[in-house]
mmCIF file of C-alpha atoms and ligand atoms in Angstrom:
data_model
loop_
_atom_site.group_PDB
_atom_site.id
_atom_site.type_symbol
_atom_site.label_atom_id
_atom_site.label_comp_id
_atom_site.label_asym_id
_atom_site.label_seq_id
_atom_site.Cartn_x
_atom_site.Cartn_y
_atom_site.Cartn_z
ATOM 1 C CA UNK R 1 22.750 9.974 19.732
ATOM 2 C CA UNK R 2 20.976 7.607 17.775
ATOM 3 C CA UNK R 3 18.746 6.322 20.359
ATOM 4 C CA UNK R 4 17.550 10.115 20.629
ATOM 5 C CA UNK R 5 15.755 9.964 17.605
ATOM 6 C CA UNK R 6 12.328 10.267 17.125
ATOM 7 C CA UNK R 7 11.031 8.400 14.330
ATOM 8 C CA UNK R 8 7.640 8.032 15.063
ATOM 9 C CA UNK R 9 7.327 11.698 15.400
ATOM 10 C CA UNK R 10 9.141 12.168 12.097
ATOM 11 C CA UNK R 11 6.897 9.205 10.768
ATOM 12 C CA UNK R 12 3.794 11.471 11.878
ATOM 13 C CA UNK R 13 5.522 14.845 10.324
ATOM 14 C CA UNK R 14 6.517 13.316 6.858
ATOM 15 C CA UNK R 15 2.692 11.932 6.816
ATOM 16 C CA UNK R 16 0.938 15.012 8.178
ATOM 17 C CA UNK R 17 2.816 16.908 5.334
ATOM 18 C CA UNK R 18 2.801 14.160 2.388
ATOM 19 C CA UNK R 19 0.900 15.972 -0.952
ATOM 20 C CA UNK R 20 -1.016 12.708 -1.010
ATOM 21 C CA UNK R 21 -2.649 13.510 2.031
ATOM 22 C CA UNK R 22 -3.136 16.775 2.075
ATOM 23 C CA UNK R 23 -5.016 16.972 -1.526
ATOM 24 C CA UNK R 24 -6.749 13.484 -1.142
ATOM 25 C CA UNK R 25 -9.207 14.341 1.948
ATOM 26 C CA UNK R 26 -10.767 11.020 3.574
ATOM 27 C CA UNK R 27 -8.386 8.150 2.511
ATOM 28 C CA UNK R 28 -10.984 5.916 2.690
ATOM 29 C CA UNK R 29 -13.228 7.722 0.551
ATOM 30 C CA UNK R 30 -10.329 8.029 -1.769
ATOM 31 C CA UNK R 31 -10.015 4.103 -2.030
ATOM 32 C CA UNK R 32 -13.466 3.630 -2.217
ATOM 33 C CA UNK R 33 -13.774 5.790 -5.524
ATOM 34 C CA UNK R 34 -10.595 4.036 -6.721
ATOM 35 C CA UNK R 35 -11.483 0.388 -5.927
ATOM 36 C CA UNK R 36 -12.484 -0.874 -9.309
ATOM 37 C CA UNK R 37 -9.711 0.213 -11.036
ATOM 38 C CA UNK R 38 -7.332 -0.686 -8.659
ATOM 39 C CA UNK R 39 -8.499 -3.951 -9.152
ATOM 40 C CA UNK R 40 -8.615 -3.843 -12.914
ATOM 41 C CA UNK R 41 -4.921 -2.693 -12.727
ATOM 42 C CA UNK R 42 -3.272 -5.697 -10.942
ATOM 43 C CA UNK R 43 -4.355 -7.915 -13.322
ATOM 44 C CA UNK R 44 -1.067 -7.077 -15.118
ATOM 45 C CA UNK R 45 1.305 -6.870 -12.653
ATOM 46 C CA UNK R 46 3.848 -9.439 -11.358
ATOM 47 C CA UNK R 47 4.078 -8.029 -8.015
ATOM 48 C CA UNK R 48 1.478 -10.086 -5.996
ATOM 49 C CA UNK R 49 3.806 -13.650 -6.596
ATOM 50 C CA UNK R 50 7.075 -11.423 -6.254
ATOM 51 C CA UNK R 51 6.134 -10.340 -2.518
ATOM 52 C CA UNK R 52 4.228 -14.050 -1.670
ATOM 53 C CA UNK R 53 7.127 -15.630 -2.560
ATOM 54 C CA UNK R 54 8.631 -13.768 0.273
ATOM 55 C CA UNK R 55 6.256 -14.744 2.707
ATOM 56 C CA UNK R 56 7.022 -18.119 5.415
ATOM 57 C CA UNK R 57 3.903 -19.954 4.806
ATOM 58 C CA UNK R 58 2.567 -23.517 4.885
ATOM 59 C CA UNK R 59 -0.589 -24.802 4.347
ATOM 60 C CA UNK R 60 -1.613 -25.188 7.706
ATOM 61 C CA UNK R 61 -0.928 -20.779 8.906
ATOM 62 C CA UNK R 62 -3.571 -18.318 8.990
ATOM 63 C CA UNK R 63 -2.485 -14.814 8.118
ATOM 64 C CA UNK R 64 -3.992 -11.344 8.581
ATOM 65 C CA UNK R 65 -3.627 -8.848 5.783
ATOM 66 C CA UNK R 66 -3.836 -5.014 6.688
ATOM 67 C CA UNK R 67 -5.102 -2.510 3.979
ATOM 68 C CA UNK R 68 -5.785 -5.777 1.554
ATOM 69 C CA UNK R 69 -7.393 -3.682 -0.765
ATOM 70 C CA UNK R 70 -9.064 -5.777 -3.280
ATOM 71 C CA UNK R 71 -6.985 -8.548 -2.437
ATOM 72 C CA UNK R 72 -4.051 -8.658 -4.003
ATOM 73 C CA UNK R 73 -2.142 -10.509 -1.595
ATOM 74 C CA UNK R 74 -5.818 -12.400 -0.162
ATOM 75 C CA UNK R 75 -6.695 -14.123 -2.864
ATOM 76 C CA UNK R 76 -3.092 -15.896 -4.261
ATOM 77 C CA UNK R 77 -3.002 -16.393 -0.310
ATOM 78 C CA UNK R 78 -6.038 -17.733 0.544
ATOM 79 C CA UNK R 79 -5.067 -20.301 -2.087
ATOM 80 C CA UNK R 80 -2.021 -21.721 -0.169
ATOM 81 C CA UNK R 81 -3.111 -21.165 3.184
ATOM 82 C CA UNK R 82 -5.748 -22.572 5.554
ATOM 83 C CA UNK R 83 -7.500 -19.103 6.511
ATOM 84 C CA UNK R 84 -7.052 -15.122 5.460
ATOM 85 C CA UNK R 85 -8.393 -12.329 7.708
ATOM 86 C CA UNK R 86 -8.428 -8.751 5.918
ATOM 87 C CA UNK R 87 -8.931 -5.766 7.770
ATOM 88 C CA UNK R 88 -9.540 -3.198 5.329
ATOM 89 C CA UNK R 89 -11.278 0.214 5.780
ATOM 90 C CA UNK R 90 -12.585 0.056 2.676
ATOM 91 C CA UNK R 91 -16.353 -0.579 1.452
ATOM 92 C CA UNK R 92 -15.754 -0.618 -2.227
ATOM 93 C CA UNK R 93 -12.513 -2.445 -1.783
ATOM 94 C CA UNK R 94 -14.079 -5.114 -0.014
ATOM 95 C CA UNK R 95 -16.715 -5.930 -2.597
ATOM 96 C CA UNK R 96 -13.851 -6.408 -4.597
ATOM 97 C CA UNK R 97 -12.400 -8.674 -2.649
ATOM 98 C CA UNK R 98 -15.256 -10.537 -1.806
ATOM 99 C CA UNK R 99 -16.615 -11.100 -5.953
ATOM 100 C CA UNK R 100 -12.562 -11.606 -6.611
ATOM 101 C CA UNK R 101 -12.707 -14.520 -3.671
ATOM 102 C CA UNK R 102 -16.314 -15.901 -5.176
ATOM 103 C CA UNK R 103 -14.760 -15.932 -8.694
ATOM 104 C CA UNK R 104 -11.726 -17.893 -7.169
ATOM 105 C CA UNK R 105 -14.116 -20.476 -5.485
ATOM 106 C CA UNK R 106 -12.664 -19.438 -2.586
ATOM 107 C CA UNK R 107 -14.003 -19.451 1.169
ATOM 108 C CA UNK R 108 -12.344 -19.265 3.865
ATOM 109 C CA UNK R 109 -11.404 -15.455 3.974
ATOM 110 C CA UNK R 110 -12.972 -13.148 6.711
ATOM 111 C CA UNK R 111 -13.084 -9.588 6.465
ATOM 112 C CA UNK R 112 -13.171 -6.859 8.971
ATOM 113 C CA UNK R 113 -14.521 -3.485 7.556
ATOM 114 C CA UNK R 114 -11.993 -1.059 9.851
ATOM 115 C CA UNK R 115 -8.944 0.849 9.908
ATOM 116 C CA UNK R 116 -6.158 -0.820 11.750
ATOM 117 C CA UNK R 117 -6.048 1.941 14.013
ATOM 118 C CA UNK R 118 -9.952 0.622 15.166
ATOM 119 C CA UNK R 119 -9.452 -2.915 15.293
ATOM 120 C CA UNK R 120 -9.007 -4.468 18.937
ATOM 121 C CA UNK R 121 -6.732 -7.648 20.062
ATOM 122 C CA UNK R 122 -9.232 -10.055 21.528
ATOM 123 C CA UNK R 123 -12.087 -8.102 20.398
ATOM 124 C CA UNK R 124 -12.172 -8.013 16.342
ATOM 125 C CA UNK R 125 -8.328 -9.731 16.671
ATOM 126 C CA UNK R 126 -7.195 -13.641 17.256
ATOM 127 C CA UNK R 127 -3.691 -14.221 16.466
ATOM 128 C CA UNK R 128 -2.794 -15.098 13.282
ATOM 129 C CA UNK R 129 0.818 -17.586 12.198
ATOM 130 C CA UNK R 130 1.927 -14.373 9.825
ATOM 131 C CA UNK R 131 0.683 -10.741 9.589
ATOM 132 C CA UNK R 132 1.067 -8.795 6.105
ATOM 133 C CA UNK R 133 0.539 -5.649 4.939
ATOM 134 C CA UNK R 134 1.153 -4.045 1.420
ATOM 135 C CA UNK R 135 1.589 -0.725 0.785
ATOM 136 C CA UNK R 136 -0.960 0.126 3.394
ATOM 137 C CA UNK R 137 0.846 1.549 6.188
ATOM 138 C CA UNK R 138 -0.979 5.023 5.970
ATOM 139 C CA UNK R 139 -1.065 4.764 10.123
ATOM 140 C CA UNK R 140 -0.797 8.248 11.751
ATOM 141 C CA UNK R 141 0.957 6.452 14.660
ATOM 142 C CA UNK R 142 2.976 3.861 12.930
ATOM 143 C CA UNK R 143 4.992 2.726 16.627
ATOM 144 C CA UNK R 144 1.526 1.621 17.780
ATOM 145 C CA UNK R 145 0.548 -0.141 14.435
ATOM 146 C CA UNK R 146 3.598 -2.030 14.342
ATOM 147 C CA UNK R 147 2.949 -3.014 17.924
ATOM 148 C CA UNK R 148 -0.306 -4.089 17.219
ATOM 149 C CA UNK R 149 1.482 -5.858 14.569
ATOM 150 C CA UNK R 150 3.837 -8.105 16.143
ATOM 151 C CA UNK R 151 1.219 -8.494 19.467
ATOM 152 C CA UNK R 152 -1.081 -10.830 17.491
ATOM 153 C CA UNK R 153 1.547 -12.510 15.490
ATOM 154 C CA UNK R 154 2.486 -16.196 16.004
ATOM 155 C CA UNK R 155 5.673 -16.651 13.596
ATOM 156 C CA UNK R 156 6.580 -13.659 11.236
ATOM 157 C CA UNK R 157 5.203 -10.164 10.290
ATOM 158 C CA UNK R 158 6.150 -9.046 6.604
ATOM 159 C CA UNK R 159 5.791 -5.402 5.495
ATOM 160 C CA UNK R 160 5.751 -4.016 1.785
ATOM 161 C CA UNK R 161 6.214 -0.605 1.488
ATOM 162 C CA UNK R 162 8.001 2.176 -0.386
ATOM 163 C CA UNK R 163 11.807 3.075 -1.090
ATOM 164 C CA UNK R 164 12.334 6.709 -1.452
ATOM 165 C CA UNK R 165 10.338 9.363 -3.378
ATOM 166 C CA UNK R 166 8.721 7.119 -5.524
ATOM 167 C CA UNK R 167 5.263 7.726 -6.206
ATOM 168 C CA UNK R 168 3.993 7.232 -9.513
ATOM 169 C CA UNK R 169 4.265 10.219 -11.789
ATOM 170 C CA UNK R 170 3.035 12.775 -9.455
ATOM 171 C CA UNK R 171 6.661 13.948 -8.518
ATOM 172 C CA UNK R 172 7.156 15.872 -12.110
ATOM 173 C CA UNK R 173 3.659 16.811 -12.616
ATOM 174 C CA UNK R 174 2.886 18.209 -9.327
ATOM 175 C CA UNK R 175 4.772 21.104 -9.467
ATOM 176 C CA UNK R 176 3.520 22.063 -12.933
ATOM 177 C CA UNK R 177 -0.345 21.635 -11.053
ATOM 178 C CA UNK R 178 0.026 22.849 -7.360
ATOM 179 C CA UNK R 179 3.152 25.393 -7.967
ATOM 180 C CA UNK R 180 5.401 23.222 -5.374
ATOM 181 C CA UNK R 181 7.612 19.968 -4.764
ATOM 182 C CA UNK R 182 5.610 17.031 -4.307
ATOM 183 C CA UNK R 183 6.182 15.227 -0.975
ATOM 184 C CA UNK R 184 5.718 11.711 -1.083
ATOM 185 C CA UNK R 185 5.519 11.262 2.554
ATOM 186 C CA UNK R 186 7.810 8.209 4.486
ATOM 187 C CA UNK R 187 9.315 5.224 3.675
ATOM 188 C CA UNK R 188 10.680 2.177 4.552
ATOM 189 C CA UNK R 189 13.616 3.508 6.167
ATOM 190 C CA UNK R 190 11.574 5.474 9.095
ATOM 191 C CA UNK R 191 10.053 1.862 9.762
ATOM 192 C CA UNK R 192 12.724 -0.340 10.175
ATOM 193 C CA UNK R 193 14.507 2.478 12.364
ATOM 194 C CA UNK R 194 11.293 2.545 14.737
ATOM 195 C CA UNK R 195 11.629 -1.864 14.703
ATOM 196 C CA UNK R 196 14.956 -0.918 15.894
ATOM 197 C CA UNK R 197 14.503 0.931 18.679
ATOM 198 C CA UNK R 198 12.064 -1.290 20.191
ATOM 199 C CA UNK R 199 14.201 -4.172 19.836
ATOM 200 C CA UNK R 200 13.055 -5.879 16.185
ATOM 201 C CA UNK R 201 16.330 -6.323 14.139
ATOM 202 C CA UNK R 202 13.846 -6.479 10.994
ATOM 203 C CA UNK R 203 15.272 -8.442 7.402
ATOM 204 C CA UNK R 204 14.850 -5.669 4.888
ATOM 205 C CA UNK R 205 15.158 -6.309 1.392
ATOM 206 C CA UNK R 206 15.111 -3.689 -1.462
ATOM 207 C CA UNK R 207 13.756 -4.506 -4.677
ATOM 208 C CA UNK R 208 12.889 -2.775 -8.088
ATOM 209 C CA UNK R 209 9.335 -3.730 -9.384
ATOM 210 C CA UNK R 210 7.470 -2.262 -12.169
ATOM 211 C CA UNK R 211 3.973 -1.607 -11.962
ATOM 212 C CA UNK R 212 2.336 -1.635 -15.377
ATOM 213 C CA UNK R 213 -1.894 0.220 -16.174
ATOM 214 C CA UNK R 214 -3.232 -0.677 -19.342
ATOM 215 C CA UNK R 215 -5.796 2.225 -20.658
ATOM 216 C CA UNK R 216 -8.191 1.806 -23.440
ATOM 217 C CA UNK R 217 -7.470 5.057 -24.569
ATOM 218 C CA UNK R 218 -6.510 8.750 -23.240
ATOM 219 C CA UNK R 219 -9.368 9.725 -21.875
ATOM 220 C CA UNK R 220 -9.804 6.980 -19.872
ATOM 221 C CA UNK R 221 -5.778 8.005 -18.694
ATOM 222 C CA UNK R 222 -6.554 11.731 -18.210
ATOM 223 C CA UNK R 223 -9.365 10.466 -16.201
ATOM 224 C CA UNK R 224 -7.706 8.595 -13.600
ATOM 225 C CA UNK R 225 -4.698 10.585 -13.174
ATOM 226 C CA UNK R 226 -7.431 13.746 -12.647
ATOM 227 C CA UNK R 227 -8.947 11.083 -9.972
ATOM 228 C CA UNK R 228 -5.342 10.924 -8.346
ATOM 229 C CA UNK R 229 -4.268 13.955 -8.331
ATOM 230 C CA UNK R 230 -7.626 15.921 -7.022
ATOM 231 C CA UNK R 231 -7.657 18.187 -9.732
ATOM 232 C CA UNK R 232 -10.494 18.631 -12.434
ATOM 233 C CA UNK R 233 -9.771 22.398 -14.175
ATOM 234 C CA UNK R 234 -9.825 22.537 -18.141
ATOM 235 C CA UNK R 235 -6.011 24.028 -17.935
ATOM 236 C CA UNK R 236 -4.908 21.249 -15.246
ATOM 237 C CA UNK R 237 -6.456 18.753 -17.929
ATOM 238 C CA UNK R 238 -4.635 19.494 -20.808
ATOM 239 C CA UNK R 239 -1.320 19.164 -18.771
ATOM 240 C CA UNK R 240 -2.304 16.021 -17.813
ATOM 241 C CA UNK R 241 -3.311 15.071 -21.095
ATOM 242 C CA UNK R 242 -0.105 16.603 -22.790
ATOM 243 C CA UNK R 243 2.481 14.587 -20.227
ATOM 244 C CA UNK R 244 0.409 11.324 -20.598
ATOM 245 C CA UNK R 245 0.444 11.483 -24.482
ATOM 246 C CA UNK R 246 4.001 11.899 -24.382
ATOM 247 C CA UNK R 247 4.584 9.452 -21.747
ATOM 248 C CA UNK R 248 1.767 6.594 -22.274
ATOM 249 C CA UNK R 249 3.308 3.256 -24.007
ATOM 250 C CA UNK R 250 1.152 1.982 -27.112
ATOM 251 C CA UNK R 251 1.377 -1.688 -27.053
ATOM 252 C CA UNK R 252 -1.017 -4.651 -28.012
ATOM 253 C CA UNK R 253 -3.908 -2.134 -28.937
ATOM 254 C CA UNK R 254 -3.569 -0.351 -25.154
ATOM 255 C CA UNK R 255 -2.174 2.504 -23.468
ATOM 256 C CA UNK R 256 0.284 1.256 -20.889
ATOM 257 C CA UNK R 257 1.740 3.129 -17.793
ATOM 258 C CA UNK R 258 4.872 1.390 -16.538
ATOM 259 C CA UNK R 259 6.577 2.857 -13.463
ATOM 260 C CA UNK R 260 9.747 0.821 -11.850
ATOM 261 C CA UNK R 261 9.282 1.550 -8.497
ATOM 262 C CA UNK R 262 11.893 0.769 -5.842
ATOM 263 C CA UNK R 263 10.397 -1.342 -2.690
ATOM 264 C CA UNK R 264 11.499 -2.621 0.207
ATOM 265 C CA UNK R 265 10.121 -5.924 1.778
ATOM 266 C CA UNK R 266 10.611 -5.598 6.290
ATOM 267 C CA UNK R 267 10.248 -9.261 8.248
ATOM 268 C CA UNK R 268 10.659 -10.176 11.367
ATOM 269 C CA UNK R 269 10.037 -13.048 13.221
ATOM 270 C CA UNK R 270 8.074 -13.043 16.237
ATOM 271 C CA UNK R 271 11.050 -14.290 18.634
ATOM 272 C CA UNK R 272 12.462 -10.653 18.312
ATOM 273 C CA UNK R 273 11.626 -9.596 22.374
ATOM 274 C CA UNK R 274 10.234 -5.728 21.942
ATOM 275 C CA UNK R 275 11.843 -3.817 24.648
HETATM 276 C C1 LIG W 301 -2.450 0.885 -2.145
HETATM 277 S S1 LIG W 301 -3.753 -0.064 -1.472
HETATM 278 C C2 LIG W 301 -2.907 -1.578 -1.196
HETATM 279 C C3 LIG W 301 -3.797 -2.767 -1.356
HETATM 280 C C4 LIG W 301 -3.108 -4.113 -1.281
HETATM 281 N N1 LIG W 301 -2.587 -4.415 0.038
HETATM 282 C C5 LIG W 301 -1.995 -4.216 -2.300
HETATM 283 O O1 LIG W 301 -0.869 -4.622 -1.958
HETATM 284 O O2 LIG W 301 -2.269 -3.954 -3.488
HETATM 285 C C6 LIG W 301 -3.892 0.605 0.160
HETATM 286 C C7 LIG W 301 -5.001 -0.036 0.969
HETATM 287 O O3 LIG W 301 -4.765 0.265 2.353
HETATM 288 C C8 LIG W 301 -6.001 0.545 2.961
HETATM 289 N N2 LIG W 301 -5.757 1.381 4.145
HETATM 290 C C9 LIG W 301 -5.509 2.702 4.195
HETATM 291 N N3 LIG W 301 -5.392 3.118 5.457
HETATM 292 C C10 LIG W 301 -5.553 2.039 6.247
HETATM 293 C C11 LIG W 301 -5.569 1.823 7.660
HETATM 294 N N4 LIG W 301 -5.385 2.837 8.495
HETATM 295 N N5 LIG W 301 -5.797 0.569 8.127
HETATM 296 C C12 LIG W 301 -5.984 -0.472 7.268
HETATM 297 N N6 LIG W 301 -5.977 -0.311 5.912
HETATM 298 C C13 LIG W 301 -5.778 0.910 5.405
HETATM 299 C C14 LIG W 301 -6.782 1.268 1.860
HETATM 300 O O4 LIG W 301 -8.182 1.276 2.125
HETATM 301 C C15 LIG W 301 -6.385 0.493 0.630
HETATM 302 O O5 LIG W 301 -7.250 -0.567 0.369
#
């Protein structure tokens, strides 16, 4: 039977045993290291008015972004909103965040340096009109996070997250590195099954975006994708650098990575009664 199914525990199986995971050691360490260039890198992208434009907002909401990273979603937000909270793990995110909000002129965004997992309803939590987050659902226990979700949600919670094995180029040159399939942990599908079950007939939509890097040159390429993929060996090196010059986009005096990636926006509104 259906109702026999346990997601969650598949959620925590599928994460346990994602190659992300496994090779990247403390997540948060991982993001911290990454920060600048993550921020660097959405600079190009469309993606940040593509999922807004999802979003039920009015000038008057707050909202509360999980795993904001260096604000993607924040700081277009905080511009259309009356108040952001962020509660992002991440030190070297947040600095991002904050110089990206004091570039913006922008002041009425509060972060809270914690996982998710850490941050308590009444304690570090209000409730907030609508509750985002962006491909930031790395939750062991996802059932609880998506209760803690919709608990301090006034209107709507809105999820972006990922559709299928779909992680950057890692899939093809895993194999060639680590000598087996790469496992890009779960997606969408084991979170709107878990909504299900506890009574949240979520709106999914399923999108193609692409998600564009610009690199100054190859090294600068090789670099990262070492970064990513936890590997620094002269032989692993020269794979990466062979796949990237064959794969890397010259255009307007850059390198260019562009990935379509296949996403999947979840909503719900808070009237959905959990069972
Ligand atoms: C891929 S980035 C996404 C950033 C941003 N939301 C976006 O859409 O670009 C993932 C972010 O999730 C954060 N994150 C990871 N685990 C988390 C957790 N357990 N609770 C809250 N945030 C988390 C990371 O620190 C990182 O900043």
């Amino acid at each position: 039977m259906i109702e026999d199914i346990n997601w969650n525990k598949m959620w925590m199986e599928s994460m346990k045993n994602a190659s992300w995971r496994k090779r990247r050691g403390d997540n948060t360490e991982f993001w911290n290291k990454r920060a600048r260039r993550y921020n660097e890198s959405l600079k190009d992208n469309e993606r940040p008015g593509k999922s807004i434009s999802k979003l039920d907002i009015d000038p008057s909401h707050t909202v509360l972004d999980i795993g904001a990273g260096p604000g993607t979603l924040t700081i277009p937000l905080a511009k259309k909103v009356k108040h952001v909270t962020v509660v992002e793990p991440s030190s070297g995110m947040l600095t991002c965040l904050r110089e990206n909000a004091i570039n913006e002129g922008l002041n009425n965004i509060t972060c809270i340096n914690k996982k998710w997992e850490d941050a308590v309803p009444g304690e570090d939590l209000g409730e907030y009109d609508v509750v985002i987050a962006s491909y930031s659902l790395a939750m062991l226990d996802i059932k609880k996070a998506l209760l803690k979700m919709h608990k301090v949600a006034r209107h709507s919670v809105c999820l972006f997250t990922f559709v299928g094995d779909n992680m950057w180029d890692y899939t093809e040159l895993w194999p060639v590195l680590y000598n087996e399939t790469y496992k890009s942990g779960p997606d969408y599908i084991y979170i709107y099954n878990i909504l299900y079950q506890i009574g949240i007939m979520a709106d999914v939509e399923i999108s193609i975006t692409e998600h564009k890097q610009r690199f100054s040159n190859i090294d600068e390429a090789v670099d990262q994708w070492k970064e990513n993929l936890n590997i620094s060996t002269p032989e692993a090196e020269e794979i990466i650098r062979s796949y990237l010059s064959a794969n890397l986009i010259r255009e307007d005096g850059s390198l260019w990575s562009k990935i379509n990636m296949k996403v999947a926006s979840i909503c719900w509104r808070k009237e959905n009664e959990i069972k």
